[in-house]
XYZ file of C-alpha atoms in Angstrom:
629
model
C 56.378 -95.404 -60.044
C 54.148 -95.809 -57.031
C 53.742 -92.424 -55.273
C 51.560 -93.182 -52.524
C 50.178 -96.202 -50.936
C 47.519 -95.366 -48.143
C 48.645 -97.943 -45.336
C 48.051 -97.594 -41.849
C 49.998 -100.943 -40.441
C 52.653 -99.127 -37.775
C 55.245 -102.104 -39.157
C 55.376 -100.444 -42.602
C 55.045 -96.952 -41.536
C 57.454 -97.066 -39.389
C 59.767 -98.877 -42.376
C 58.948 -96.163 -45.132
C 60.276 -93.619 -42.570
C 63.740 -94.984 -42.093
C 63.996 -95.822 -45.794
C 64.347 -92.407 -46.412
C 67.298 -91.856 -44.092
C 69.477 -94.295 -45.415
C 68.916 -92.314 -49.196
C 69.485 -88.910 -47.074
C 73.122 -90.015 -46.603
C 73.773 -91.573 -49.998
C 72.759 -88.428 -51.429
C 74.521 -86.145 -49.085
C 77.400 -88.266 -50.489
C 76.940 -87.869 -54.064
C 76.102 -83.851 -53.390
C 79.952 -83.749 -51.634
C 81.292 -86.081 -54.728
C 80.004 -83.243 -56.892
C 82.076 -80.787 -55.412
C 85.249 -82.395 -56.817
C 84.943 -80.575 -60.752
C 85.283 -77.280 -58.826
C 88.653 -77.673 -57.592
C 91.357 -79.918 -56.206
C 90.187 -78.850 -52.533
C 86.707 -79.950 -52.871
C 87.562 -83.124 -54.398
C 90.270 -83.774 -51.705
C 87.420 -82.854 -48.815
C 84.726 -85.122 -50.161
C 87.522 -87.755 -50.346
C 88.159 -87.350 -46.542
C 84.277 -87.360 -46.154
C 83.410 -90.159 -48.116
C 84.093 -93.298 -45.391
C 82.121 -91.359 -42.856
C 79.075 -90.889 -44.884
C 80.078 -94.659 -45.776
C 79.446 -96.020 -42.233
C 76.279 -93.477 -41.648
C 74.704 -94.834 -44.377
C 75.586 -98.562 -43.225
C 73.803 -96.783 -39.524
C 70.152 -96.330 -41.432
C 70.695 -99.705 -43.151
C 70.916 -101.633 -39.456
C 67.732 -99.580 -38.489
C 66.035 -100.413 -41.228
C 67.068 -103.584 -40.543
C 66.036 -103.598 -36.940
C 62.690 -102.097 -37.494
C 61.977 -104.924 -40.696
C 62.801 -107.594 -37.793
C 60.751 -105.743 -35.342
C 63.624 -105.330 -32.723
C 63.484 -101.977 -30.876
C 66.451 -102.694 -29.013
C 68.927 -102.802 -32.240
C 66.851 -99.747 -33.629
C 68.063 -97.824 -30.433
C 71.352 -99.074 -30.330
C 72.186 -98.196 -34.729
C 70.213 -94.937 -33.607
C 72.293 -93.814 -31.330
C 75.430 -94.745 -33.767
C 74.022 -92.753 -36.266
C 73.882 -89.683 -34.489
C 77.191 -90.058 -33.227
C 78.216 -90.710 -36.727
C 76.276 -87.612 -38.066
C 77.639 -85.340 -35.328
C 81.201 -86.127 -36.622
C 80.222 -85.708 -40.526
C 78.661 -81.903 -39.256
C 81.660 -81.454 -37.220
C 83.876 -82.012 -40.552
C 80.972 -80.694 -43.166
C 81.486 -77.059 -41.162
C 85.353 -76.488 -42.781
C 83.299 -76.193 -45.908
C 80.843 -74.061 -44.896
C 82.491 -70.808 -46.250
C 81.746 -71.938 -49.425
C 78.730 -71.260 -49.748
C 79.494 -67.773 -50.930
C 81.301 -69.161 -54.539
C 79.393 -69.232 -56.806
C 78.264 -72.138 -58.500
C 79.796 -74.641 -55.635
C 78.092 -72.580 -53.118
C 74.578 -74.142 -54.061
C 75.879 -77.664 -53.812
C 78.027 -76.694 -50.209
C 74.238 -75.055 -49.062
C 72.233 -78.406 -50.337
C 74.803 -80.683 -48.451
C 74.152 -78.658 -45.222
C 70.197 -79.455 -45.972
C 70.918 -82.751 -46.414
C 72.711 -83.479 -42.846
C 69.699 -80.920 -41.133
C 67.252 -83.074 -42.272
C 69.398 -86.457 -41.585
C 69.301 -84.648 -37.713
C 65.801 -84.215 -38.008
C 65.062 -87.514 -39.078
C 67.015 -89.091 -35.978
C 65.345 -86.678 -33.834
C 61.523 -87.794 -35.233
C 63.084 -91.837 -34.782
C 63.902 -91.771 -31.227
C 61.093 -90.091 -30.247
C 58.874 -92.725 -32.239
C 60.232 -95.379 -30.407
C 59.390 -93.884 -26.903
C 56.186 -93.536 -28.319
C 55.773 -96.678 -29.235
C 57.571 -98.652 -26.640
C 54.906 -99.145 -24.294
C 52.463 -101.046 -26.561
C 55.498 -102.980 -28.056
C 54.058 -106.389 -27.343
C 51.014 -105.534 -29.133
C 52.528 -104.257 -31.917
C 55.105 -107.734 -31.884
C 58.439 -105.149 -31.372
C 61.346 -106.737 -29.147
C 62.292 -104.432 -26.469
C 63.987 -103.901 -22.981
C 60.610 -102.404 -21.404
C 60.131 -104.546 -17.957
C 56.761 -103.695 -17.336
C 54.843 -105.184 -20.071
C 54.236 -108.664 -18.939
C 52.596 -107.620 -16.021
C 49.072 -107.901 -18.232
C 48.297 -111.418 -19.613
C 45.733 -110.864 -21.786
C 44.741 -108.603 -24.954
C 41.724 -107.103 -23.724
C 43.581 -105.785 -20.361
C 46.441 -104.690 -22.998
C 43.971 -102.845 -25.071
C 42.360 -101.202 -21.653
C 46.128 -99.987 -21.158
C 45.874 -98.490 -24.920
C 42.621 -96.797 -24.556
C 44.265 -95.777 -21.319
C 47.147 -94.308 -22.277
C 46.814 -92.933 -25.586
C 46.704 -89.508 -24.396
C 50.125 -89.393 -23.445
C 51.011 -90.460 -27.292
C 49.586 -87.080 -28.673
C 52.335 -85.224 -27.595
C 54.613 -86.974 -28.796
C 53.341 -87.298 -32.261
C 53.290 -83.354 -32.571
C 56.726 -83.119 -31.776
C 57.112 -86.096 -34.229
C 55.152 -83.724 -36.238
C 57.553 -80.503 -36.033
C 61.076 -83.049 -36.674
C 58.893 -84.172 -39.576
C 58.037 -80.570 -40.926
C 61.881 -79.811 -40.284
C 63.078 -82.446 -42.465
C 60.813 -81.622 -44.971
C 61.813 -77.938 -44.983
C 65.440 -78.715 -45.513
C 64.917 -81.324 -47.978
C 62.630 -78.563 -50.236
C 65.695 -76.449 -50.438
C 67.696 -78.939 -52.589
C 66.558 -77.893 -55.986
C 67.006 -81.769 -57.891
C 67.107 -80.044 -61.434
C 70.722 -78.631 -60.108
C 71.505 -82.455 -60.935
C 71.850 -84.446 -63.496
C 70.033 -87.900 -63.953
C 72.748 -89.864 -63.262
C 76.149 -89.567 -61.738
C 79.046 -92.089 -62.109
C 76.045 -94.837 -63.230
C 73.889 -93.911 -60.112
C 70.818 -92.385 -60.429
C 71.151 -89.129 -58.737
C 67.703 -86.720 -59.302
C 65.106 -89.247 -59.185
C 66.401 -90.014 -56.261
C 66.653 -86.958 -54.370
C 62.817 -86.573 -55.753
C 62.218 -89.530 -54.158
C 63.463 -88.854 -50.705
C 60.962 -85.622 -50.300
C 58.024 -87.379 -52.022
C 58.770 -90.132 -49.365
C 58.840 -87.455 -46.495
C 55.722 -85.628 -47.472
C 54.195 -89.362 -47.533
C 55.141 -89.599 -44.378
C 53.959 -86.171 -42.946
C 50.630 -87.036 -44.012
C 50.607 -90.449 -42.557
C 51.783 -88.283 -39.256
C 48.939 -85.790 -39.833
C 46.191 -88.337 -40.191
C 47.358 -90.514 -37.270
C 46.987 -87.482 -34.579
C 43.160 -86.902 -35.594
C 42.941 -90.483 -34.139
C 44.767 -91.559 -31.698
C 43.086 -88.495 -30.004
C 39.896 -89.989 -30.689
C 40.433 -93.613 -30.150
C 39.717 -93.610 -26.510
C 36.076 -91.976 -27.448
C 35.860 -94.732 -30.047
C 36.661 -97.445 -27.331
C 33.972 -96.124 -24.785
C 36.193 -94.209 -22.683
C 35.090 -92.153 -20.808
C 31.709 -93.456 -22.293
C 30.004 -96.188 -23.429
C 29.504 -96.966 -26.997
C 27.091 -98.872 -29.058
C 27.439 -99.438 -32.959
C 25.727 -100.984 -34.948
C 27.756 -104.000 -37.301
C 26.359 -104.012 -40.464
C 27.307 -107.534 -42.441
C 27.689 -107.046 -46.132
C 28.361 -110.162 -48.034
C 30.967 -110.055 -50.588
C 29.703 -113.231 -52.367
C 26.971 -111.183 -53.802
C 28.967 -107.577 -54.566
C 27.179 -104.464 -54.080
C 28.340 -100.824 -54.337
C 29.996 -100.687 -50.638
C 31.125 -104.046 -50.395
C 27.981 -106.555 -50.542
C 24.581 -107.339 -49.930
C 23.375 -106.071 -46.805
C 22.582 -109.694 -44.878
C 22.107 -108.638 -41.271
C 23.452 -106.966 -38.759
C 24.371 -106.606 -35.004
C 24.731 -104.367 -32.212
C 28.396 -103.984 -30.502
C 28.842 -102.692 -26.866
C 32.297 -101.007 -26.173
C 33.276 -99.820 -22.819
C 36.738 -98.712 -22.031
C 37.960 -100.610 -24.761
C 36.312 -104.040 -23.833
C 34.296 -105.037 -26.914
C 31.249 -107.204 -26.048
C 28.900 -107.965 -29.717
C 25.759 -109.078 -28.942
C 22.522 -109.969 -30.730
C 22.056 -110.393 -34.719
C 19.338 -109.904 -36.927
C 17.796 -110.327 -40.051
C 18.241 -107.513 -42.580
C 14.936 -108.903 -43.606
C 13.344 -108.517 -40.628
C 14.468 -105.016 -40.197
C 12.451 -104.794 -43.557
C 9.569 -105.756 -42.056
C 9.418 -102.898 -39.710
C 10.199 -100.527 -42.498
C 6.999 -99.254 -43.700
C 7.571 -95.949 -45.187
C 7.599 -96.155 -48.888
C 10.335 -94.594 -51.160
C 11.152 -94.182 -54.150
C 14.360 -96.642 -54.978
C 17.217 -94.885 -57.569
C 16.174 -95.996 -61.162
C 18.468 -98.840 -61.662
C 17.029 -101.052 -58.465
C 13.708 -100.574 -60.117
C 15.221 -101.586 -63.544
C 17.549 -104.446 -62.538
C 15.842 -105.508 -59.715
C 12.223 -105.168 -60.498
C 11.550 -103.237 -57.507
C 9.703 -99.966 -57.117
C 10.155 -100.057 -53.162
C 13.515 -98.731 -52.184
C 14.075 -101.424 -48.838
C 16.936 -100.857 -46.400
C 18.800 -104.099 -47.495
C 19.332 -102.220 -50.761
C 20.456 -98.453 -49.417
C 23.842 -98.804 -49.638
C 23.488 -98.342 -53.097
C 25.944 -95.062 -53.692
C 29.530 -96.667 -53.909
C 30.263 -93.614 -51.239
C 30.096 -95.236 -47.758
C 29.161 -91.994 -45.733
C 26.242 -91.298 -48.677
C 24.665 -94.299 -48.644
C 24.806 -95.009 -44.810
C 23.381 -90.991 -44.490
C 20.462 -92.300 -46.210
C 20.225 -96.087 -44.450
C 20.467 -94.064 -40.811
C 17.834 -91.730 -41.845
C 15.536 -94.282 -41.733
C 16.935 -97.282 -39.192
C 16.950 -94.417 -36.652
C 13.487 -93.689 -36.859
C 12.548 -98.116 -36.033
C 14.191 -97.721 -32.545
C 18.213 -97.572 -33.504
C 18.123 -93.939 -32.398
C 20.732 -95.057 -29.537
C 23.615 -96.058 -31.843
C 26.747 -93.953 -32.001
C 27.660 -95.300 -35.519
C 27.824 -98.479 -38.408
C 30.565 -100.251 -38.763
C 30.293 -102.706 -42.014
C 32.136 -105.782 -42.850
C 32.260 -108.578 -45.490
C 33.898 -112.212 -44.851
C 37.218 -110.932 -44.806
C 37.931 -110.333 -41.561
C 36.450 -113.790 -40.007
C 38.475 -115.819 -42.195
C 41.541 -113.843 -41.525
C 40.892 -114.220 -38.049
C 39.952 -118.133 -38.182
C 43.087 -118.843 -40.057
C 45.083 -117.919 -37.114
C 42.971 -118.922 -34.798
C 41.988 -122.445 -35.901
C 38.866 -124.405 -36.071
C 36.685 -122.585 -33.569
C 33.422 -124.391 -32.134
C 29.909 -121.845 -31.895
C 27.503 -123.037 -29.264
C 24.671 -124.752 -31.497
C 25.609 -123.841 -34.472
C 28.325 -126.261 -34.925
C 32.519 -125.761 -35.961
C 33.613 -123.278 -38.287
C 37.481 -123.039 -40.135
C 38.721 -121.155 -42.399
C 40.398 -124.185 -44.543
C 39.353 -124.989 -47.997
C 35.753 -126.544 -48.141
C 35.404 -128.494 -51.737
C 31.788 -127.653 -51.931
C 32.223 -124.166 -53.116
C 36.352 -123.931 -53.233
C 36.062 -121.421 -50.900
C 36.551 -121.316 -46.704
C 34.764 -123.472 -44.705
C 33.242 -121.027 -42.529
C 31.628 -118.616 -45.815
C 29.815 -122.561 -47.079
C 28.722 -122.876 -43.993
C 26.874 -119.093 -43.088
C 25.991 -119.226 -47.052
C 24.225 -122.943 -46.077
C 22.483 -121.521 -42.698
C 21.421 -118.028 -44.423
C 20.975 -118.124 -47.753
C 19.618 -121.959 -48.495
C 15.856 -122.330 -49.048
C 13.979 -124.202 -46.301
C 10.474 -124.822 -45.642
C 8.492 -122.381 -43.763
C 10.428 -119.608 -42.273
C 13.500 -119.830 -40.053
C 13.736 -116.516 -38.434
C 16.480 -116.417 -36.588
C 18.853 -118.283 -39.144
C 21.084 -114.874 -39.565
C 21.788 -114.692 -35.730
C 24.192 -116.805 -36.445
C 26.641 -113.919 -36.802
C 26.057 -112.811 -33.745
C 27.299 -115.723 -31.495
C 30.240 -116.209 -34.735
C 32.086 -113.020 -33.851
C 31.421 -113.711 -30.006
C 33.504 -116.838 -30.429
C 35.959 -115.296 -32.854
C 36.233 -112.704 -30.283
C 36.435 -114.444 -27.243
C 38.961 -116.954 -28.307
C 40.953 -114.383 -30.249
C 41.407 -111.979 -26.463
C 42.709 -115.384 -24.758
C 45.416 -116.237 -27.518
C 48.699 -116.625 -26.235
C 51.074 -113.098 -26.409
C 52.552 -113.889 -29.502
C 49.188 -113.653 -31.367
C 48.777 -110.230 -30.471
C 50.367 -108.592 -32.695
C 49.376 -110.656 -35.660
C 45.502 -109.884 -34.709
C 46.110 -106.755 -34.721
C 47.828 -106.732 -38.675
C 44.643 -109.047 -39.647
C 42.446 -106.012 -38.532
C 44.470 -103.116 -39.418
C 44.525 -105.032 -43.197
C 41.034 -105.488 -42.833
C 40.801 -101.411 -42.826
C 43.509 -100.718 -45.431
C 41.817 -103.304 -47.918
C 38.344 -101.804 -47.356
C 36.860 -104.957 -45.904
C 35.924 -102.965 -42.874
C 33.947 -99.513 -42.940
C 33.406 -97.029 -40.643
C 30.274 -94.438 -40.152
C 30.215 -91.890 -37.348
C 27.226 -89.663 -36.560
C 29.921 -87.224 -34.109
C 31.491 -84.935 -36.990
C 34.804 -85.213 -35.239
C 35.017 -89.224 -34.893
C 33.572 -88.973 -38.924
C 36.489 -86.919 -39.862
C 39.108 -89.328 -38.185
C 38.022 -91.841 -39.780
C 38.023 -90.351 -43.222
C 41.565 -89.139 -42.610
C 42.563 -92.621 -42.295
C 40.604 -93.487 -45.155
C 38.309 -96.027 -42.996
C 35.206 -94.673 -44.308
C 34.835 -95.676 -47.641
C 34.611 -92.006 -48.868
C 35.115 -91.447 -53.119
C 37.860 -89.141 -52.766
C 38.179 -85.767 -54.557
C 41.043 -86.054 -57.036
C 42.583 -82.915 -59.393
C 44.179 -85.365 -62.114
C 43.259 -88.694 -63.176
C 41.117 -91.367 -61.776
C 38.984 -94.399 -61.774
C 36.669 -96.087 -59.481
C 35.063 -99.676 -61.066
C 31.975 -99.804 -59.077
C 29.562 -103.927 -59.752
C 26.149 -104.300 -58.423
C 25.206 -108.030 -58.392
C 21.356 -107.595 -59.092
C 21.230 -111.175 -59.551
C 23.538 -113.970 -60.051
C 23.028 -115.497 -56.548
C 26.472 -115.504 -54.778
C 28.729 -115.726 -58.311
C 30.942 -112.987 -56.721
C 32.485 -116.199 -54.648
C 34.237 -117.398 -58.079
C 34.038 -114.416 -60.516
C 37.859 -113.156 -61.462
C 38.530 -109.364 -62.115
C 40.910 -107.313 -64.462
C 41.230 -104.130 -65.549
C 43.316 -102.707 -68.379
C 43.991 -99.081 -69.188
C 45.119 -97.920 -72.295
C 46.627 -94.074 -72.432
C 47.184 -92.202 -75.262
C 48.320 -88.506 -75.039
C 48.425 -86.302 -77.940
C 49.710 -82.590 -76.990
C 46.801 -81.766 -74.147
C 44.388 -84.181 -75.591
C 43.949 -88.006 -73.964
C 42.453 -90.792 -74.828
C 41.600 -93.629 -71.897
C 40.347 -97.150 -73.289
C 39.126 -99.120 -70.560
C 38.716 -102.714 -70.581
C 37.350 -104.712 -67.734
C 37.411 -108.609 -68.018
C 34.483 -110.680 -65.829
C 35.464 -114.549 -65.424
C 33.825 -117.134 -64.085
C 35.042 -120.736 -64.164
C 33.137 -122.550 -61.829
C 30.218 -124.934 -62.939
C 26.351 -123.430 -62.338
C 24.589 -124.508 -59.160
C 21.079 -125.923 -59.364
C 19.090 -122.336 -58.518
C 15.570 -124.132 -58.715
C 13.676 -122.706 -56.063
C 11.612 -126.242 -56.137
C 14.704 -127.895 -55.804
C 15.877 -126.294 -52.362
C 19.581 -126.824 -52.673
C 22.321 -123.891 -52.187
C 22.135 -121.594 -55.322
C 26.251 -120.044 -54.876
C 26.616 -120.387 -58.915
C 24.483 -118.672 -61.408
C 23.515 -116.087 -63.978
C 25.294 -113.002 -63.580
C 23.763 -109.571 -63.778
C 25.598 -107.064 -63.029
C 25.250 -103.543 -63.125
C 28.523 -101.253 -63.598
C 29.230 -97.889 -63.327
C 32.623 -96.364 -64.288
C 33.779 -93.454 -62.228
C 36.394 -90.999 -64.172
C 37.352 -87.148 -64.117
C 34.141 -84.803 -64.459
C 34.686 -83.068 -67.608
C 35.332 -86.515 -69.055
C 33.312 -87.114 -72.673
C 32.324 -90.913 -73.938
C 33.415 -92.068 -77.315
C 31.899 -95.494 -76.996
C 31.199 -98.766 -74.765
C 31.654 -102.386 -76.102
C 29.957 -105.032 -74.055
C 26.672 -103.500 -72.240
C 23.448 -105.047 -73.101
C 21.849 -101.987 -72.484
C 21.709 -98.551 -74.167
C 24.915 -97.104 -71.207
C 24.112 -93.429 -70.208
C 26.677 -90.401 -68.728
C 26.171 -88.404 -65.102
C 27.416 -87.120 -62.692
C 28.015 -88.084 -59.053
C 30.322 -87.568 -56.411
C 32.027 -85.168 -58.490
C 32.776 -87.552 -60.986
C 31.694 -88.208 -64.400
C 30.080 -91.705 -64.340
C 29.507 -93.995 -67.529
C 27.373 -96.959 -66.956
C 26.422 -100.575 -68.687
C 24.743 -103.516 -67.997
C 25.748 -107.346 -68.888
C 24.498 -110.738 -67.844
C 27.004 -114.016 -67.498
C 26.932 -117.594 -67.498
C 28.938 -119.834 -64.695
C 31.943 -121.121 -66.922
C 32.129 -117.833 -68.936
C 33.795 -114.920 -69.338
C 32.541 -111.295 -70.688
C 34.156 -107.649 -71.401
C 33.482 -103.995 -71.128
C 35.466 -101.573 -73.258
C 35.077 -97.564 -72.231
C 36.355 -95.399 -74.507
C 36.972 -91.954 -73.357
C 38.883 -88.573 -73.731
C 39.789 -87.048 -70.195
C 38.919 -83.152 -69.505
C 41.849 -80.907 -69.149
C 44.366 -81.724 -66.558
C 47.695 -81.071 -65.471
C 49.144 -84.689 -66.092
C 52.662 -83.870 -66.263
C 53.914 -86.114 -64.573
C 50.782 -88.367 -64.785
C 48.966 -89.344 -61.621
C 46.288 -91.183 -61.484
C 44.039 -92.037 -58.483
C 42.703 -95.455 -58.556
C 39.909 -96.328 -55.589
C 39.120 -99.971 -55.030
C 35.366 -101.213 -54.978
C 35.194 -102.705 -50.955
C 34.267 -106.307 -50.727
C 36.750 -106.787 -53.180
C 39.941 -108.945 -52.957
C 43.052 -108.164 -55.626
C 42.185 -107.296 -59.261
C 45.005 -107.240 -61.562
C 44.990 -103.330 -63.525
C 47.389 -103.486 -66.956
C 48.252 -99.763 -67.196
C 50.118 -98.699 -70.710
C 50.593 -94.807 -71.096
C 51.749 -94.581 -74.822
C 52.591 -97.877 -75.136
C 54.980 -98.034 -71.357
C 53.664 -100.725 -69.133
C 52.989 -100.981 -65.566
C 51.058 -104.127 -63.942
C 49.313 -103.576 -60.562
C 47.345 -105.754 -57.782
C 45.103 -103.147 -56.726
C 44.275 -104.298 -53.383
C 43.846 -100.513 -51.844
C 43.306 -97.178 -53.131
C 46.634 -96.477 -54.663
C 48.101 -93.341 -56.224
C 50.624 -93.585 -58.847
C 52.718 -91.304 -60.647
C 52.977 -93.390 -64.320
C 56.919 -92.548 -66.564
């Protein structure tokens, strides 16, 4: 069972919350039903009862409903039903209320009057989202009865209204907050051991547990998204100016925070218009780089290199760590005027391009995201791999500005889409975030924290039970990462306190070797993998063995973790394994939760999970917690 799912799309957040209202009234139901072994009264009441709590619970179905189909108007409307409908059920619940003095019944009469508190709560935190949220409903792609929103015609004024407005939302969310707390503090008073597992073939305490682990989801959702939307207009140059710096990592060749660090860009934002503007060689960069340090031992191992360059500092698979060291030194060639680093991988054009539609880049040609045959892969990631990473004669300078004038154009044709595009921009970039394609790094401690909070920073997260991070370094193997599949496979076995992890991670790649002849000067995408891995697990955690590595692996610690490492090389149209073999310190894994972080630059990997032989198949495309039965 899937406990908690980091998402910050305001579609689904706004979906998880009114899931758990419908369940408050289906319980509430089955907590009256209960009453009926006590007595022919209590049976007879919960009888009378029953239809009401019938057509509440239909209520939260239509706003569910409403919210799935993005209509705030039919979200008011089955809102405002609801709390008619639930002022009636507390109007009838009350005749009840003096039995909360017998014993026995009185705990179930007491955990019914919970339930309806919190169901008021609940509608309370509801209509006050949808004020909040009414303004910037074209944006966001909601229906509503707002006049004033087609005033502005494009997305960049609409965004100057957001930067613009935000503070107004703040308010709101900490009353949001409170409702939130409220319904949470009534729901912790229903004790779901009183209960048993089932009830007349429904499942009755698993579901209770579920409602208040879906509430205390949703009061930290509430709790990060404060932090900032407070800080959002700072982010979006208002009242100031702000320059970042856009690191481009690419994914086709994987390292620890998403990819090899190609080149990068600077990005002017000023009261939430975004203007990027020139790119850059990572090499060049380099060139400028004179001080010389001493590069962690595996870079000098793998990649034969005793000079740590900048192109190769994001080599700690924590974001924040390996842009503190990066900054240290970019800030001392001139980028001292930068207000943070935002990095992203190929992602984010081609989700952008595939709404948008061929787009054409002044002297640099078209670009699409369809299918180019070359490489099976998008048009647009052959095309930057042909302009940067192709051998030529001599040397071509300024063949990674390219980016530069690519996310102008993406940009520019993106802010003069047509309304009904908004929204789905926005998704594409919000997704981006969630799926760790883009990073965030913030030298102002507050803006830092924000981000973390909405887990945009690529941080490795402290953890108290299990967890696993799968961390590749592609020290050579050209771009492979373009066609190399991923899957992970945990075996659990518990014995008393003692477990037992096997960990089995499965490296395909079916696509046919590119000619990687220097001499030859075609595009090398395809070739000998070499890959450097490092397994990330609970500290305390001690290695029994590791199949696979072509090196002697070794154990550390880092970021708090315990880390196991191994080395393998691959051919194109092969396949190769890792097995870890571990037993896990001493935690409290009852129930067990696990932790598991995804690597950014990373699309879906497939993780087989069997805790003493009981199954569960993920797509890990996040960080996701799960609580494993």
């Amino acid at each position: 069972m899937e406990l908690k799912k980091i998402d910050p799309q305001p579609e689904k957040v706004k979906t998880r919350k009114l899931g758990f209202l419908k369940w408050v009234f289906l319980s509430v139901l089955v907590l009256v039903l209960l009453l009926g072994g006590t007595g022919l009264y209590a049976y007879v009441f919960a009888k009378s009862l029953q239809p009401l709590l019938t057509e509440a619970a239909g209520n939260g179905n239509e706003i569910v409903t409403a919210f799935q189909g993005q209509d705030l108007i039919k979200a008011k409307e089955a809102s405002a039903k609801l709390r008619e409908k639930l002022t009636e059920i507390q109007g009838k619940y009350n005749q009840v209320k003096l039995l909360t003095a017998v014993p026995f019944l009185g705990a179930y009469v007491s955990d019914g009057n919970h339930g309806l508190n919190a169901a008021s709560a609940g509608i309370d935190a509801l209509d006050k989202l949808i004020l909040a949220i009414e303004p910037y409903s074209d944006l966001i792609g909601f229906k509503t009865e707002a006049k004033n929103l087609t005033a502005v015609q494009s997305i960049e004024d609409r965004i100057v209204f957001l930067v613009n407005t935000l503070g107004k939302i703040s308010p709101q969310l900490e009353s949001i907050s409170g409702d939130i707390e409220k319904v949470k503090s009534e729901l912790g008073q229903i004790n779901p051991a009183r209960y048993p597992e089932e009830f007349m073939g429904k499942a009755v305490r698993a579901k209770i547990v579920g409602i208040q682990d879906s509430v205390t989801s949703f009061a930290v959702i509430i709790s990060q998204a404060k932090p900032l939307i407070d800080l959002l207009p700072t982010l979006l140059g208002d009242p100031n100016e702000k320059t970042y710096l856009l690191l481009f990592q690419n994914d086709g060749e994987l390292r620890p925070t998403g990819g090899f660090l190609t080149a990068y860009a600077y990005l002017k934002v000023s009261k939430g218009k975004i203007t990027p503007l020139n790119s850059f060689n990572i090499y060049d960069l380099d060139a400028r780089f004179n001080k010389n340090v001493t590069p962690p031992d595996p870079i000098k191992k793998y990649l034969n290199e005793n000079r740590w360059y900048l192109r190769n500092m994001n080599f700690s698979p924590d974001y924040k760590i390996s842009m503190d060291t990066f900054s240290k030194y970019v800030r001392d060639l001139g980028l001292s005027t930068i207000d943070g680093i935002i990095a992203l991988d190929t992602y984010l054009p081609v989700a952008l391009l595939k709404e948008l539609g061929p787009i054409g880049v002044g002297g640099w040609g078209n670009f699409s995201a369809a299918n180019d045959p070359r490489c099976d892969c998008p048009q647009v990631v052959y095309i930057l791999e042909d302009i940067i990473s192709k051998p030529v004669a001599g040397v071509r300078v300024d063949r990674k500005a390219v980016l530069g004038p690519l996310m102008h154009s993406i940009l520019a044709n993106a802010m003069g889409s047509p309304k009904a595009k908004w929204p789905k921009f926005l998704n594409i970039v919000l997704e981006a975030i969630n799926q760790k394609h883009v990073l965030f790094y913030f030298f102002e401690e507050a803006n830092q924290k924000a981000a973390e909070s909405f887990n945009a920073a690529g941080r490795i997260r402290d953890y108290d039970y299990d967890y696993l991070h799968v961390n590749d370094s592609n020290f050579g193997g050209a771009k492979s990462d373009l066609f190399i599949k991923r899957e992970v496979e945990q075996e659990i076995e518990t014995a008393g306190d003692k477990v037992t992890k096997k960990v089995t991670i499965t490296y395909t790649n079916p696509r046919k070797g590119s000619n990687c002849n220097l001499e030859a000067g075609q595009l090398c995408l395809n070739g000998v993998y070499r890959d450097y891995v490092r397994l990330y697990v609970p500290k305390g955690s001690k290695l029994v063995s590791v199949i696979g590595s072509e090196v002697k692996e070794s154990t550390f610690e880092d970021l708090g973790k315990t880390v196991f490492d191994a080395f393998f090389t691959m051919r194109p149209e092969s396949s190769s394994k890792l097995v870890f073999t571990y037993e896990l310190p001493s935690l409290n894994l009852s129930p067990y939760r696990i932790l598991i972080q995804k690597q950014p630059g990373l699309s879906s990997v497939k993780h087989a999970i069997t805790l003493d032989g009981r199954p569960t198949t993920i797509d890990l495309t996040r960080d996701i917690e799960l609580v494993l039965e």
